[in-house]
Coordinates of C-alpha atoms and ligand atoms in Angstrom, one line a residue:
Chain A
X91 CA -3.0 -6.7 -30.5
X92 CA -1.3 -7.9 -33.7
X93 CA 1.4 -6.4 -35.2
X94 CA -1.0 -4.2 -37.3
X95 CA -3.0 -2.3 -34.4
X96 CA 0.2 -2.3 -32.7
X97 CA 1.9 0.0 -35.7
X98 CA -1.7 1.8 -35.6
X99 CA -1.4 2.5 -32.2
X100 CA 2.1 4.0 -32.1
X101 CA 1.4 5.9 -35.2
X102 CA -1.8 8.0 -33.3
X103 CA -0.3 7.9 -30.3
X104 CA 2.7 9.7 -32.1
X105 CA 0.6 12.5 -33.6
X106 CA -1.4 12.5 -30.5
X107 CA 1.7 13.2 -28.7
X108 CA 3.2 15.7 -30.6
X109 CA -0.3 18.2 -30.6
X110 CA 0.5 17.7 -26.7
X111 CA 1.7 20.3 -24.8
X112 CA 5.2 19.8 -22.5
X113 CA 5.5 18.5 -19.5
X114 CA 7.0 21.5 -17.5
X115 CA 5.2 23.1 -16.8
X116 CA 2.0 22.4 -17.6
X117 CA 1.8 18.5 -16.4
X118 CA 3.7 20.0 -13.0
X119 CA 1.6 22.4 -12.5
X120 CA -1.2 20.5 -12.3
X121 CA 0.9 17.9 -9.8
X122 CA 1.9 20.5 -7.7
X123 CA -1.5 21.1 -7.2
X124 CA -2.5 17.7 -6.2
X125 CA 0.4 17.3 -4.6
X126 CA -0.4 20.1 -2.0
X127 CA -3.9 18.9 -1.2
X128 CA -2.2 15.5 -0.6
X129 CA -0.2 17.3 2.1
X130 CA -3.4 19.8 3.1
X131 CA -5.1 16.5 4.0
X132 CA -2.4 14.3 5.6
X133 CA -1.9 17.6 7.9
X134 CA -5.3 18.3 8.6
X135 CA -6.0 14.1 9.2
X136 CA -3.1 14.1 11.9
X137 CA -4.8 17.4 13.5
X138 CA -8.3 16.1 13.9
X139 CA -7.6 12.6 14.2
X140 CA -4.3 12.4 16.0
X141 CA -2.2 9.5 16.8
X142 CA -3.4 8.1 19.7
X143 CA -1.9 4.6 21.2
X144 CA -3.8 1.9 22.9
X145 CA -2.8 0.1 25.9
X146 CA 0.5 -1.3 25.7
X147 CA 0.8 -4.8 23.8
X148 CA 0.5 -7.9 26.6
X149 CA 0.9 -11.6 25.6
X150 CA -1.0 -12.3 28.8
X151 CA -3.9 -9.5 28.7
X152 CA -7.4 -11.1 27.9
X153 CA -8.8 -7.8 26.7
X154 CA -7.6 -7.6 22.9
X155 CA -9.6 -7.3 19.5
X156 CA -7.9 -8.7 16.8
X157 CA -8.5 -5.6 13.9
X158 CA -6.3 -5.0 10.9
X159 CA -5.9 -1.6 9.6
X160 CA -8.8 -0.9 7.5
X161 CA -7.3 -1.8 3.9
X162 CA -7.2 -5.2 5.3
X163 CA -10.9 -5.5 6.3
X164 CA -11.7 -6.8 3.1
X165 CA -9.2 -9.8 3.4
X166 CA -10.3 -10.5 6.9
X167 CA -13.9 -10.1 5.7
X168 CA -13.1 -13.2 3.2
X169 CA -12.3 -15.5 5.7
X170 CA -16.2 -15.1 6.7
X171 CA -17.8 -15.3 3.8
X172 CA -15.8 -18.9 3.0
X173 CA -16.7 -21.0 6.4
X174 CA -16.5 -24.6 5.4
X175 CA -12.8 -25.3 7.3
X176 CA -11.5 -27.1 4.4
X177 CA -12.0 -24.1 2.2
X178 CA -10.0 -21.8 5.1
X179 CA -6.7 -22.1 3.3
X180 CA -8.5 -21.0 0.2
X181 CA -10.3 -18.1 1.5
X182 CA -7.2 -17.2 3.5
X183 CA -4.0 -17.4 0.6
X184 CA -5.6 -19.4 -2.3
X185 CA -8.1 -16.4 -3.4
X186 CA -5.9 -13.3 -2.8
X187 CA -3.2 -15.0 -4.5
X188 CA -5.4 -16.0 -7.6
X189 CA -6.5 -12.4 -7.9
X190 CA -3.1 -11.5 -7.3
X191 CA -1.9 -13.6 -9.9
X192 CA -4.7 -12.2 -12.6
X193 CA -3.9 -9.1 -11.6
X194 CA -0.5 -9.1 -12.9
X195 CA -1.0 -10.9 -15.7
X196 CA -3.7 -8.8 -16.5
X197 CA -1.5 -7.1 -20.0
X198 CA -0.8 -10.3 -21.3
X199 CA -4.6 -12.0 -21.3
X200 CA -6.5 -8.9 -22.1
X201 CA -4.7 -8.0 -25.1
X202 CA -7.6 -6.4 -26.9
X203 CA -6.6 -3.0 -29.2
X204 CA -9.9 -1.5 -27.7
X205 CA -9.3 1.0 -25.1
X206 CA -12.6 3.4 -24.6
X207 CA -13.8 1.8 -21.1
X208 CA -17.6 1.3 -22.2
X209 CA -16.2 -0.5 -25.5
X210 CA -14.4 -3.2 -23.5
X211 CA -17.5 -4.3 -20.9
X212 CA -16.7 -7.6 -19.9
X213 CA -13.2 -6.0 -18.6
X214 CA -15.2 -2.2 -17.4
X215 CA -17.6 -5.1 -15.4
X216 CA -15.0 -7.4 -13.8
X217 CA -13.1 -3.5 -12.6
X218 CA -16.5 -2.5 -11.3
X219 CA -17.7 -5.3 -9.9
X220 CA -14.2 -6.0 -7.6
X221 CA -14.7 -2.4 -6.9
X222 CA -18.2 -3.0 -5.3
X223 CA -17.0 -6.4 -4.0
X224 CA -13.7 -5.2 -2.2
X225 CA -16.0 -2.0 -0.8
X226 CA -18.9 -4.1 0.7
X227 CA -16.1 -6.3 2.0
X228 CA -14.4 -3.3 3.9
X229 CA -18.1 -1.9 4.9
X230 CA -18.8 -5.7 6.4
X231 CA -15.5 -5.5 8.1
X232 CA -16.0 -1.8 9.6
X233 CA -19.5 -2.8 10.8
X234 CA -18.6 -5.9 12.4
X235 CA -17.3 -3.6 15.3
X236 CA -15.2 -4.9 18.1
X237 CA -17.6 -7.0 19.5
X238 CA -16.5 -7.7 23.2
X239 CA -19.8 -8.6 24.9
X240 CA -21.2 -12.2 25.4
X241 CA -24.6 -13.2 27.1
X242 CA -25.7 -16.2 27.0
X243 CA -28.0 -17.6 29.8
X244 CA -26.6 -20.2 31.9
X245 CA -27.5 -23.5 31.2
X246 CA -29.3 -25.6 33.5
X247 CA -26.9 -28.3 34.3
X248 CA -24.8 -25.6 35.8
X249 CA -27.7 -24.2 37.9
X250 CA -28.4 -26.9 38.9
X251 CA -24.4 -27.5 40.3
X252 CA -25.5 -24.8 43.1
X253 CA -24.5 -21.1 43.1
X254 CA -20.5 -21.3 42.7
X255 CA -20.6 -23.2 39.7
X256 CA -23.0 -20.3 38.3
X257 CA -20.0 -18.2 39.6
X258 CA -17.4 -20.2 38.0
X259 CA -19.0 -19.8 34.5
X260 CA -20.0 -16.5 34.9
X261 CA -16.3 -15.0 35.0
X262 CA -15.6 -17.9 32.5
X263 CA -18.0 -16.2 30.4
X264 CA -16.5 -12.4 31.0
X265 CA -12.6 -13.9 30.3
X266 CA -13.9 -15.4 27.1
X267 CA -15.7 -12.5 25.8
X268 CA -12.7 -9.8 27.0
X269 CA -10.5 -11.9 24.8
X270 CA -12.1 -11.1 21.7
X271 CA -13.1 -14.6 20.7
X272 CA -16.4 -13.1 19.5
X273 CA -14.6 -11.3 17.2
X274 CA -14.0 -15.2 15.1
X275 CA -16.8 -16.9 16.8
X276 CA -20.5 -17.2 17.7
X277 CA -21.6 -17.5 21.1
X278 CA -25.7 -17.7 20.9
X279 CA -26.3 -14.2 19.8
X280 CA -23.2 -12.1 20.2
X281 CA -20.5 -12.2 17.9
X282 CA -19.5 -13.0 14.5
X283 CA -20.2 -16.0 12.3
X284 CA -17.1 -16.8 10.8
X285 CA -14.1 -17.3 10.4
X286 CA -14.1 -19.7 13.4
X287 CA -17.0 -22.0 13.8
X288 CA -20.1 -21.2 16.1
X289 CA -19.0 -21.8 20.1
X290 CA -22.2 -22.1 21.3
X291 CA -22.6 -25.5 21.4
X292 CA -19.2 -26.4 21.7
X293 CA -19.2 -28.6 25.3
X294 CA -21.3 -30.7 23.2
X295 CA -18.9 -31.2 20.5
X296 CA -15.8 -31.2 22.6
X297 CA -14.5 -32.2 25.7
X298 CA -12.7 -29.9 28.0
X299 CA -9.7 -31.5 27.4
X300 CA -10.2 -30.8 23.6
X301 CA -10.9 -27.1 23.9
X302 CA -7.8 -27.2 26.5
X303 CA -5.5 -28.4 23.5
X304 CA -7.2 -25.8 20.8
X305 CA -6.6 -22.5 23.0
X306 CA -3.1 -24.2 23.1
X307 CA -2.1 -25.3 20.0
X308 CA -4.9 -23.7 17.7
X309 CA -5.0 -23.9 13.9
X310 CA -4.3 -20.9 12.0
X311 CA -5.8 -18.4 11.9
X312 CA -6.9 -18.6 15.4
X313 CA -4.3 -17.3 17.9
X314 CA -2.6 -19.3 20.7
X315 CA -3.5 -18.8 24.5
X316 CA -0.6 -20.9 25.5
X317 CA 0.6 -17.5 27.7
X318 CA -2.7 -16.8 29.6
X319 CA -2.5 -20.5 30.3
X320 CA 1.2 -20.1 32.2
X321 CA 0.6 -17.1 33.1
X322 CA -2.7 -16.6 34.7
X323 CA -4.1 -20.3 35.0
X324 CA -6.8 -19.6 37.2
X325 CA -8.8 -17.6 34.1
X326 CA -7.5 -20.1 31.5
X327 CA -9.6 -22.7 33.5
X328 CA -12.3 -21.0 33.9
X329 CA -12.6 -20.2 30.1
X330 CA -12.1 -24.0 29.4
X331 CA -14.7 -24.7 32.1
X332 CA -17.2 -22.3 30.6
X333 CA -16.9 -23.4 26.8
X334 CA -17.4 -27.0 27.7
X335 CA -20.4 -25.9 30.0
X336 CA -21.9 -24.6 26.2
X337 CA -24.1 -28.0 25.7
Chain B
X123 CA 61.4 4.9 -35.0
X124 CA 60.5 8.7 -36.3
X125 CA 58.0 10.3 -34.8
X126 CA 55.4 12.2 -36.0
X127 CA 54.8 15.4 -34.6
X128 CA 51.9 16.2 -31.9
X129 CA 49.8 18.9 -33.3
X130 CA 49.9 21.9 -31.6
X131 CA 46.8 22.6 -29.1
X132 CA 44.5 25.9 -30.1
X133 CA 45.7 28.9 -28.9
X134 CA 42.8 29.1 -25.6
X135 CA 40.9 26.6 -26.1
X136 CA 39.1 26.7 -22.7
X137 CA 37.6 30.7 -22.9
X138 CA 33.6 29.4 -24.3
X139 CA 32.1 31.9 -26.5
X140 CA 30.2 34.5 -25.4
X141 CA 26.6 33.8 -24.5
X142 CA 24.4 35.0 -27.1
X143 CA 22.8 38.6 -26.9
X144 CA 25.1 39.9 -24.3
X145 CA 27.9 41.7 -26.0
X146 CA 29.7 42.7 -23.0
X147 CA 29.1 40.3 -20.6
X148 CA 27.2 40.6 -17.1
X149 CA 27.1 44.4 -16.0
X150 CA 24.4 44.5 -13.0
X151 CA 24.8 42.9 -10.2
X152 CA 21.6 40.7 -11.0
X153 CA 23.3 39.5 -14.3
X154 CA 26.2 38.6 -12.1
X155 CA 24.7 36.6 -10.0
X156 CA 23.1 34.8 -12.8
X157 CA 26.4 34.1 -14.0
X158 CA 27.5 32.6 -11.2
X159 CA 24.6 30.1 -11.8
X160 CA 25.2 29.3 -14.6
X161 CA 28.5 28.9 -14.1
X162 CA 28.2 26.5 -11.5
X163 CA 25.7 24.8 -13.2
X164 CA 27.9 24.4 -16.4
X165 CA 30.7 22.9 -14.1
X166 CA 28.3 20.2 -12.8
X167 CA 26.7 19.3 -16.1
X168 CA 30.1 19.2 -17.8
X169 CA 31.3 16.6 -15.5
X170 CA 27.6 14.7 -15.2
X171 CA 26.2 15.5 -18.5
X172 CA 23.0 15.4 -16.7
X173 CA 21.1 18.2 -18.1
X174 CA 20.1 15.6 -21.5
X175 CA 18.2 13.2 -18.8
X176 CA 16.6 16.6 -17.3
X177 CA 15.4 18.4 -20.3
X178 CA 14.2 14.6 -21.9
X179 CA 12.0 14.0 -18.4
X180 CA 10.7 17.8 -18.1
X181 CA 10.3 18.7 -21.7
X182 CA 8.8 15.8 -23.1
X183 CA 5.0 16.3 -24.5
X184 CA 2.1 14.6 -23.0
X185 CA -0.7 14.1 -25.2
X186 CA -3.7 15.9 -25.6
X187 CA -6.5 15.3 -23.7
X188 CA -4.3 14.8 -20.2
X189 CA -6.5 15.8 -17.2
X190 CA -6.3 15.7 -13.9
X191 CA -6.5 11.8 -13.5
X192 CA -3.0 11.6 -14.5
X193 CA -2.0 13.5 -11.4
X194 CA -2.8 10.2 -9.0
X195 CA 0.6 8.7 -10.4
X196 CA 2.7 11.8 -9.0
X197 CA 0.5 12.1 -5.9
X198 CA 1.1 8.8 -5.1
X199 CA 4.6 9.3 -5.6
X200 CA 4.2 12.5 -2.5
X201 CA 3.0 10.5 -0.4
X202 CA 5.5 8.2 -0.7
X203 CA 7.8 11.0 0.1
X204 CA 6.1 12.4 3.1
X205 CA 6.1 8.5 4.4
X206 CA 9.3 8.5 3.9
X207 CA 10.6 12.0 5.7
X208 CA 7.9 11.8 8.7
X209 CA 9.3 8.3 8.8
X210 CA 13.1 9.6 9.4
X211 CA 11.8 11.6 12.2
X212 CA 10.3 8.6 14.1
X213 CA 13.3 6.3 13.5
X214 CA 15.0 9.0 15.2
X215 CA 13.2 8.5 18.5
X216 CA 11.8 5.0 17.6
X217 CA 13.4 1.9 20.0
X218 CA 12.4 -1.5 18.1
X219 CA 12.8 -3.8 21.3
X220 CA 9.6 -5.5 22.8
X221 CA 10.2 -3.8 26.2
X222 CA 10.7 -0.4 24.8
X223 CA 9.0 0.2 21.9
X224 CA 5.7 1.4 23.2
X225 CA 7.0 3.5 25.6
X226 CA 9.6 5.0 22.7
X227 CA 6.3 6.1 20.9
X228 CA 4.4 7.3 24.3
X229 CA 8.0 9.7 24.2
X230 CA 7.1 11.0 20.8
X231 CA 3.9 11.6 21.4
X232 CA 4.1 13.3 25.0
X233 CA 7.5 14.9 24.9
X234 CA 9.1 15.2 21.5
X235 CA 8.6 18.6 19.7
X236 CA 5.5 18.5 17.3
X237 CA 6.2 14.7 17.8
X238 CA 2.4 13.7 17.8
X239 CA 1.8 15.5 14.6
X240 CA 4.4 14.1 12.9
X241 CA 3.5 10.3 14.2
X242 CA -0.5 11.9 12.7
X243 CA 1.1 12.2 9.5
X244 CA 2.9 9.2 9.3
X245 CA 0.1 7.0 10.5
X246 CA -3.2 8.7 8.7
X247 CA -0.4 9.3 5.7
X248 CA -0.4 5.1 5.3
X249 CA -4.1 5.4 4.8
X250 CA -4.0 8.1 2.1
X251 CA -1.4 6.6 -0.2
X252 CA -3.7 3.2 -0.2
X253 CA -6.1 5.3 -1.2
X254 CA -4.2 7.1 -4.0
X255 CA -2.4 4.3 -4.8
X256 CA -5.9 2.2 -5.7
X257 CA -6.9 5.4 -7.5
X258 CA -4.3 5.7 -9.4
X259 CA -4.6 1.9 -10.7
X260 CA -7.9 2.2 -11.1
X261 CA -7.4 4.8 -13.8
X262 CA -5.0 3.2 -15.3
X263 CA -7.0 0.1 -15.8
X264 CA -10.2 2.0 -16.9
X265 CA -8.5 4.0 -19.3
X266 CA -6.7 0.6 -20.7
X267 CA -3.4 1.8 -19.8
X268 CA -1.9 -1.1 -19.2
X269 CA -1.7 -2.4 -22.8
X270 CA 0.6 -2.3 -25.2
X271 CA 3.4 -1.0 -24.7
X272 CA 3.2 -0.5 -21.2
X273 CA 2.2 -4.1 -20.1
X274 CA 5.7 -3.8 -18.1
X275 CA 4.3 -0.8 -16.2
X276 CA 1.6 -2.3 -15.0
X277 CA 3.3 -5.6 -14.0
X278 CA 5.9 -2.8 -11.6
X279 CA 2.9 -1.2 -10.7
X280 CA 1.1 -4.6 -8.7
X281 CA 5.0 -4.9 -7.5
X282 CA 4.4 -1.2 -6.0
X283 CA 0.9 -2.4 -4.6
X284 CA 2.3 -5.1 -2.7
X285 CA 5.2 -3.4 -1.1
X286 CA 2.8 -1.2 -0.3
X287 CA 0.3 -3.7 1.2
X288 CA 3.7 -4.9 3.0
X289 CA 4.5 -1.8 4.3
X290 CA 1.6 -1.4 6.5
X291 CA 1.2 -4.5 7.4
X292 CA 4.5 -4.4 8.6
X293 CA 4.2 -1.0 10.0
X294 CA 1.3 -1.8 12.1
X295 CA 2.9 -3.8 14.5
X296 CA 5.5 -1.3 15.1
X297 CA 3.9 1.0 18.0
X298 CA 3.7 -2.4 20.3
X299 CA -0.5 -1.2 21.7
X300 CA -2.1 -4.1 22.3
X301 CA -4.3 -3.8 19.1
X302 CA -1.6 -3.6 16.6
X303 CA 0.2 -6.8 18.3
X304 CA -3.2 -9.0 18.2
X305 CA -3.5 -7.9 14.4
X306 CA -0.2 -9.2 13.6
X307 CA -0.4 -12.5 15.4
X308 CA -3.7 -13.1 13.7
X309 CA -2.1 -11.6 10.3
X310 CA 0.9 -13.9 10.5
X311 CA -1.1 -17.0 11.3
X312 CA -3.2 -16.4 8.3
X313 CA -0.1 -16.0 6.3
X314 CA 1.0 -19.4 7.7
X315 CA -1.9 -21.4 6.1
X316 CA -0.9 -20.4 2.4
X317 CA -0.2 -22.9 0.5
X318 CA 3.8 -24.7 0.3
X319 CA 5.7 -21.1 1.5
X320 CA 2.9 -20.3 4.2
X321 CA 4.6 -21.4 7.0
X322 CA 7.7 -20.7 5.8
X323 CA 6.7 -17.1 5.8
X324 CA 5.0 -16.7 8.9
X325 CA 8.0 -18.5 10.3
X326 CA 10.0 -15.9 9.0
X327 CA 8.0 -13.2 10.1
X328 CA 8.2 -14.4 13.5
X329 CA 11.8 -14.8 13.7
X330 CA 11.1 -18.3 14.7
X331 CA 8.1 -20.3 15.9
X332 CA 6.8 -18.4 18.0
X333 CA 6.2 -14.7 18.3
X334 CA 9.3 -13.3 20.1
X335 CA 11.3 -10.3 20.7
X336 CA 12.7 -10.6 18.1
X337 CA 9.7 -10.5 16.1
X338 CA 9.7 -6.8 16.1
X339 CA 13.2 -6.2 15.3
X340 CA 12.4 -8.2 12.0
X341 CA 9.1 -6.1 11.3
X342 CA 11.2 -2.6 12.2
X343 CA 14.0 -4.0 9.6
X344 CA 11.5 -4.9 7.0
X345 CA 9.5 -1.9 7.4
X346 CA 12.4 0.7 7.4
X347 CA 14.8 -1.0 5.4
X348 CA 14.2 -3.5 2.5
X349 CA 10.6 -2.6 1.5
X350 CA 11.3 0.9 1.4
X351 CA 14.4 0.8 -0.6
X352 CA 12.6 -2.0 -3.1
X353 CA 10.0 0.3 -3.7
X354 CA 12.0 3.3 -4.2
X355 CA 14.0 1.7 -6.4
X356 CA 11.1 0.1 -8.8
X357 CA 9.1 3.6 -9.1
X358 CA 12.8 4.5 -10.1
X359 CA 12.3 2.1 -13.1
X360 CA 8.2 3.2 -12.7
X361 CA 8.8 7.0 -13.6
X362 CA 11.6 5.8 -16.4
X363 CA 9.2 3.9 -18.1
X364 CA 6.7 6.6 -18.0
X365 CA 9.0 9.2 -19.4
X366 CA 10.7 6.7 -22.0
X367 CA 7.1 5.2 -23.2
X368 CA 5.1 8.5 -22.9
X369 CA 1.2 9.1 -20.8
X370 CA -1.7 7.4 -22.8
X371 CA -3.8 10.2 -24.0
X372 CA -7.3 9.4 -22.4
X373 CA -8.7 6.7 -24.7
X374 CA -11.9 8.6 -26.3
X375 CA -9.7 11.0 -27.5
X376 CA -8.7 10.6 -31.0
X377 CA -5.9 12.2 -33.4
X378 CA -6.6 13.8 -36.6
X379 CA -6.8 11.8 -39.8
X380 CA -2.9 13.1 -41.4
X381 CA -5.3 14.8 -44.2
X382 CA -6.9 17.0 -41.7
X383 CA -3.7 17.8 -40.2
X384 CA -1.9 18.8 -43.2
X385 CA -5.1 21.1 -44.1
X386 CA -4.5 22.5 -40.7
X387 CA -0.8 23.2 -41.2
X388 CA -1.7 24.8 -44.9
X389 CA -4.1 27.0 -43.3
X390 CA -1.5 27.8 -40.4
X391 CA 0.6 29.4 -42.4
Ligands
HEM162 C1 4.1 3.6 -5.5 C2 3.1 3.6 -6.3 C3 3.1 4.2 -7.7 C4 3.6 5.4 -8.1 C5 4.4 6.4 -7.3 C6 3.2 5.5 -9.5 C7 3.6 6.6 -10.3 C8 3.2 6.8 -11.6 C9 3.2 8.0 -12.3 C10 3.8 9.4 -11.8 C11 2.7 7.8 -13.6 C12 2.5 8.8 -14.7 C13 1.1 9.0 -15.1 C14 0.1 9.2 -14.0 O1 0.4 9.8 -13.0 O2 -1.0 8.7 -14.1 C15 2.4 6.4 -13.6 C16 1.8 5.8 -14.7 C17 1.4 4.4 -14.8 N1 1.3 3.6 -13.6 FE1 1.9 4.0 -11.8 N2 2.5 4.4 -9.9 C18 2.4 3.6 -8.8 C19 1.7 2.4 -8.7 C20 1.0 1.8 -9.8 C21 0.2 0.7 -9.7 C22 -0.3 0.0 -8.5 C23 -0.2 0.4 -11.0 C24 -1.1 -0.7 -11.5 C25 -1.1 -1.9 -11.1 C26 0.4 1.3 -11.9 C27 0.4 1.3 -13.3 C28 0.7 2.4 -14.1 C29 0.6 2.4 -15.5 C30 0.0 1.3 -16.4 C31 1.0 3.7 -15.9 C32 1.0 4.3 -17.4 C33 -0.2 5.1 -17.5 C34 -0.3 5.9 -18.7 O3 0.7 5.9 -19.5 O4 -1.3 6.5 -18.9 N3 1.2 2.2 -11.1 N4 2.6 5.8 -12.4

């Protein structure tokens, strides 16, 4: 806006302005009455929905699904849709903190006099189109679901190790999926595809001593199982056995 | 040295003049109370001078045109406010170490009077100011609100997002259930692969390298104390901004040319 539109602009404003009507209580009244559905709805949510805890938190306990609270699905979501591991940190900080960034600069590059939405369409279609973007992201998020089941048939080396070793990777096979692993990774057909690589051939990428060291000391944003390793070794090794049975 | 003489004071300076229209003062009880109001009222504002600041906030115009997207501000505002007084209520049961905070909550919840509902509100209310709060930009950016002058609005505004993105984030770890403490690991390790002040900040969020008791201490602190005070303080300077620069009028709405009006005043008359 130059200085011109800039005079314009205060000049209708002002007459706009003064055919207004005054705040109280016209403007109150109509926020009191938004105000009390806020509260209708906040009451009734805590009725219906409650506030119910899950089991309490344990550094040790296997059976966990790491979810965000729904306004976050969309930033979780991201780290999906970007899989190449070199692009992690940019999926993760880099394109939340661009947006970010254009989003509060946003007054000083769109400095256009033009205000009517449909008059202004490359800015109405950027607003509409990270509207859709952000809601398919959240939708992807919420149908993702906790996923907490693996089955993949066992392969035949093990079989052919005799009936404990089909034993061994079996309850490998329930710790890995009670630890929510599916939730980052793909084991054949269960789980998500991102933001961890697929698992399903990872014995063939990795030796056990690898995937030891990754459970570990994992890179962000993968959590660290260094406590079910101290504290419950017996599961940690067969989880280590099983993945590096995945050929 | 002489001196020159200090003038004499009025003879009472401190009886006011009557109020207008009441020649004899209060006689009913009613108009006695009302005195007393008014009285007291006069005291404070004679000592605060606060009734300019009142009367410039409630009795300023908003434009024509105003409907009822410009309530999303002010709701968003409410349920900051019920955050904020459902939030007392838990502090006030609410233990922030790692070996006592779940079961502090299972207290609320089981035993405290109309502690679940208020823990409800609290916890659905986080969900509804996002919501509201998204709204409310979203109008604001549709209906070009953001330009001039209010550019500096809008740059407080994505301040007020964050802290608000903050908040829950910070509040989610809080009840200790295995859920909320997965989530936060997870968060805070994706907050350590940022670029230069990532691990700095998950660091610092962890209250060290690894995730500790004293992690949740640092949340409950953060949580309860400094983002709730910042953002209280910035729609502070939010609200002042509003009052000082005025509402938009919605943008399809357009004044009269000053011809039209002054034919309207002539034939008002
Ligand atoms: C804690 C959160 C917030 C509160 C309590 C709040 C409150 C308000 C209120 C009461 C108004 C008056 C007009 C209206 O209600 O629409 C307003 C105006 C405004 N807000 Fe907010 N707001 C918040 C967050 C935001 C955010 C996230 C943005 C955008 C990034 C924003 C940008 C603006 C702008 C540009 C105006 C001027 C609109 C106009 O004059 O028409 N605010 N805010």
């Amino acid at each position: 806006m130059n200085k011109r539109e800039k005079e314009a602009y205060l000049r209708e404003y002002g007459v706009l302005k003064s055919q207004g009507k005054p705040f109280f209580p016209y403007a109150i009244a109509k926020d009191s009455v938004m105000a009390i559905m806020v509260m209708v709805v906040i009451i009734t949510m805590s009725i219906v929905l409650g506030a119910e805890l899950g089991p309490k938190a344990d550094p040790t306990s296997t059976t966990y699904t790491p979810r965000p609270e729904w306004y976050f699905f969309f930033l979780f979501e991201l780290l999906r849709v970007i899989k190449p591991p070199a692009l992690v940190p940019l999926a993760t900080i880099g394109v939340p903190t661009i947006c970010l960034i254009l989003l509060f600069l946003l007054p000083f590059y769109d400095r256009g006099a033009e205000r009517r939405p449909e008059r202004r369409p490359i800015a109405t279609a950027a607003g509409i189109f990270t509207i859709c973007a952000i809601g398919y992201l959240t939708y992807l998020g919420a149908a993702a679901g906790p996923p907490t089941e693996i089955d993949i048939p066992v392969p035949a080396n093990v079989r052919s190790q005799g009936s404990a070793a089909v034993a061994n990777f079996k309850s490998g096979e329930q710790v890995v999926a009670q630890s929510g692993c599916a939730a980052c990774h793909k084991f054949g057909e269960n789980g998500n595809a991102g933001p961890g690589p697929s698992l399903t051939r990872v014995g063939a990428r990795l030796p056990a001593q690898a995937i030891q060291r990754t459970l570990i000391n994992p890179t962000a944003p993968m959590p660290s199982f260094a406590t079910l390793s101290e504290q419950s070794p017996k599961q940690f090794e067969q989880m280590v056995g099983f993945l590096a049975a995945l050929k | 040295m002489a001196k020159l003489k200090t003038p004499t004071l009025p003879s009472n300076p401190l009886t006011s003049p009557k109020r207008p229209g009441k020649a004899y003062g209060p006689s009913t009880p009613l108009e006695h109370g009302a005195e007393a109001g008014i009285t007291a009222v006069d005291w404070i504002d004679e000592r605060t001078s606060l009734s300019g600041g009142l009367r410039w906030m409630m009795f300023r115009k908003v434009p024509k045109g105003t409907n009822w997207f410009y309530t999303l501000g002010s709701a968003t505002m409410f349920a900051f406010l019920s955050q904020a007084v459902t939030g007392v209520f838990l502090a006030m049961y609410y233990d922030p170490s790692a070996t006592r905070a779940y079961e502090s909550i299972q207290h609320i919840n089981n035993d405290v009077f109309l502690g679940e509902f208020v823990h409800g509100m609290h916890k659905w209310g986080s969900s509804v100011m996002v919501i509201l709060i998204f709204l409310h930009m979203g109008r604001t950016f549709f209906f070009g609100a953001y330009k001039y002058p209010r550019e500096l609005n809008w740059v407080i505004g994505v301040a007020l997002l964050v802290m608000t993105m903050t908040m829950s984030f910070s509040g989610y770890l809080l009840p200790f259930d295995q859920r909320s403490y997965w989530a936060t690991i997870v968060g805070v390790n994706i907050n350590g692969t940022g670029p230069l002040v990532g691990p700095y900040l998950s660091e610092f969020l962890r209250a060290g390298p690894y995730f500790g008791a004293t992690t949740l201490s640092r949340f409950y602190a953060i949580h309860m104390l400094l983002v709730p005070g910042a953002i209280a303080a910035l729609m502070g300077f939010h609200l002042y901004l509003v009052a000082k620069l005025g509402t938009t009028a919605p943008p399809w709405v357009r004044a009269k040319s000053p011809d039209a009006l002054r034919e309207q005043k002539v034939s008002d008359l």
